[in-house]
Every structure is written in C-alpha cells, then in structure tokens.
Amino acid sequence: MAPSCRIVLPAGSYLANFNDHLTGHLDDRRISGLSGIRVRAFFRWWSITGIRADGDELVFEVGSVSAKFPARHFNASLECPAKADS
C-alpha cells in the first residue's frame, strides 16, 4: 500500500510515511500497538510500533529498539503536502 503522506520529521530529519488509516492504543502518555507510520533510517524503512512521553522527550519505539527526541521538536503540527491532481 502506498503511503498517503510523506513528511520529514523535525527531529533528526528522518523521512516518514503515514498511511490513511492509523491504529493504536492510547494510554496515559503513551501510544502502543501503533501501525500505519514508517520511518526511514539506516537505509531501510521501519514501522513505528509505539510512542511514549519520557519527561521532556518523546520515545519512538520500533519493536524492542527505541530512540529519544526532544518533545519541543514536535510542538508544531506537521501537515502533509497537498497531493497533485491527476
């Protein structure tokens, strides 16, 4: 399935794909069981499986691996570029 939105995340300038349909479970300061978001790192695409708050940082989980970024990098809402009409 082709991504519906491709953006560059502000923290680390990682390319990310978002599908039209995102799923996950919301708990206090955490999204688990996340699907529908992939990020490009180390020459391949990885599915982000969870996001949690840890003080002033956001922790992005890819299975058992995680990466922390300052939450302030995500204060502004990111918007998908408009799709060109075909």
Short mmCIF file of C-alpha atoms in Angstrom, two decimals:
data_model
loop_
_atom_site.label_atom_id
_atom_site.label_comp_id
_atom_site.label_asym_id
_atom_site.label_seq_id
_atom_site.Cartn_x
_atom_site.Cartn_y
_atom_site.Cartn_z
CA MET A 1 0.00 0.00 0.00
CA ALA A 2 1.40 3.38 -0.97
CA PRO A 3 1.69 5.93 1.83
CA SER A 4 -0.87 8.73 1.86
CA CYS A 5 1.57 11.24 3.30
CA ARG A 6 5.35 11.57 3.25
CA ILE A 7 6.98 14.16 5.52
CA VAL A 8 10.34 14.89 7.11
CA LEU A 9 10.24 14.65 10.91
CA PRO A 10 11.85 17.66 12.60
CA ALA A 11 13.99 15.62 14.97
CA GLY A 12 16.90 14.17 13.04
CA SER A 13 15.36 14.94 9.64
CA TYR A 14 14.01 11.43 9.20
CA LEU A 15 11.70 10.74 6.27
CA ALA A 16 8.37 9.29 7.46
CA ASN A 17 5.37 7.76 5.70
CA PHE A 18 1.86 7.94 7.15
CA ASN A 19 -0.98 5.75 5.86
CA ASP A 20 -4.58 6.96 5.58
CA HIS A 21 -5.51 4.68 8.48
CA LEU A 22 -3.53 4.72 11.74
CA THR A 23 -4.30 2.36 14.62
CA GLY A 24 -3.03 2.09 18.18
CA HIS A 25 -3.98 2.13 21.85
CA LEU A 26 -3.93 5.39 23.81
CA ASP A 27 -2.93 5.27 27.45
CA ASP A 28 -1.53 7.86 29.82
CA ARG A 29 1.47 9.44 28.00
CA ARG A 30 1.75 6.50 25.57
CA ILE A 31 0.56 5.12 22.23
CA SER A 32 1.12 1.36 21.93
CA GLY A 33 0.33 -1.17 19.23
CA LEU A 34 0.79 1.58 16.68
CA SER A 35 0.54 0.80 12.97
CA GLY A 36 0.45 2.99 9.89
CA ILE A 37 3.67 5.00 10.42
CA ARG A 38 7.05 4.08 8.97
CA VAL A 39 10.36 5.93 9.22
CA ARG A 40 13.47 5.69 7.03
CA ALA A 41 16.70 5.07 8.98
CA PHE A 42 19.89 3.15 8.30
CA PHE A 43 18.96 2.62 4.63
CA ARG A 44 15.63 0.87 5.27
CA TRP A 45 12.03 1.50 6.36
CA TRP A 46 11.00 0.70 9.95
CA SER A 47 7.47 0.54 11.39
CA ILE A 48 7.00 2.70 14.48
CA THR A 49 5.17 0.47 16.97
CA GLY A 50 4.79 2.93 19.84
CA ILE A 51 5.41 6.47 21.08
CA ARG A 52 5.68 7.46 24.74
CA ALA A 53 6.48 10.56 26.73
CA ASP A 54 9.54 10.46 29.00
CA GLY A 55 9.93 13.80 30.74
CA ASP A 56 10.76 16.39 28.07
CA GLU A 57 11.41 13.73 25.45
CA LEU A 58 9.35 11.53 23.15
CA VAL A 59 10.47 7.93 22.78
CA PHE A 60 9.75 6.32 19.41
CA GLU A 61 9.64 2.53 19.55
CA VAL A 62 10.45 0.15 16.70
CA GLY A 63 9.86 -3.26 18.24
CA SER A 64 12.38 -3.61 21.08
CA VAL A 65 14.55 -0.73 19.79
CA SER A 66 13.80 2.90 20.68
CA ALA A 67 15.09 6.42 20.03
CA LYS A 68 14.51 9.57 22.12
CA PHE A 69 13.99 13.07 20.74
CA PRO A 70 13.20 16.37 22.49
CA ALA A 71 9.42 16.82 22.61
CA ARG A 72 9.84 20.51 21.65
CA HIS A 73 10.70 19.36 18.11
CA PHE A 74 7.08 18.21 17.81
CA ASN A 75 5.29 21.28 19.25
CA ALA A 76 4.02 22.32 15.81
CA SER A 77 1.62 20.07 13.93
CA LEU A 78 3.09 18.72 10.72
CA GLU A 79 0.95 18.84 7.59
CA CYS A 80 1.06 16.58 4.59
CA PRO A 81 1.84 18.37 1.35
CA ALA A 82 -1.17 18.72 -0.93
CA LYS A 83 -1.48 15.92 -3.46
CA ALA A 84 -1.23 16.93 -7.10
CA ASP A 85 -4.38 16.42 -9.15
CA SER A 86 -4.04 13.68 -11.76
#
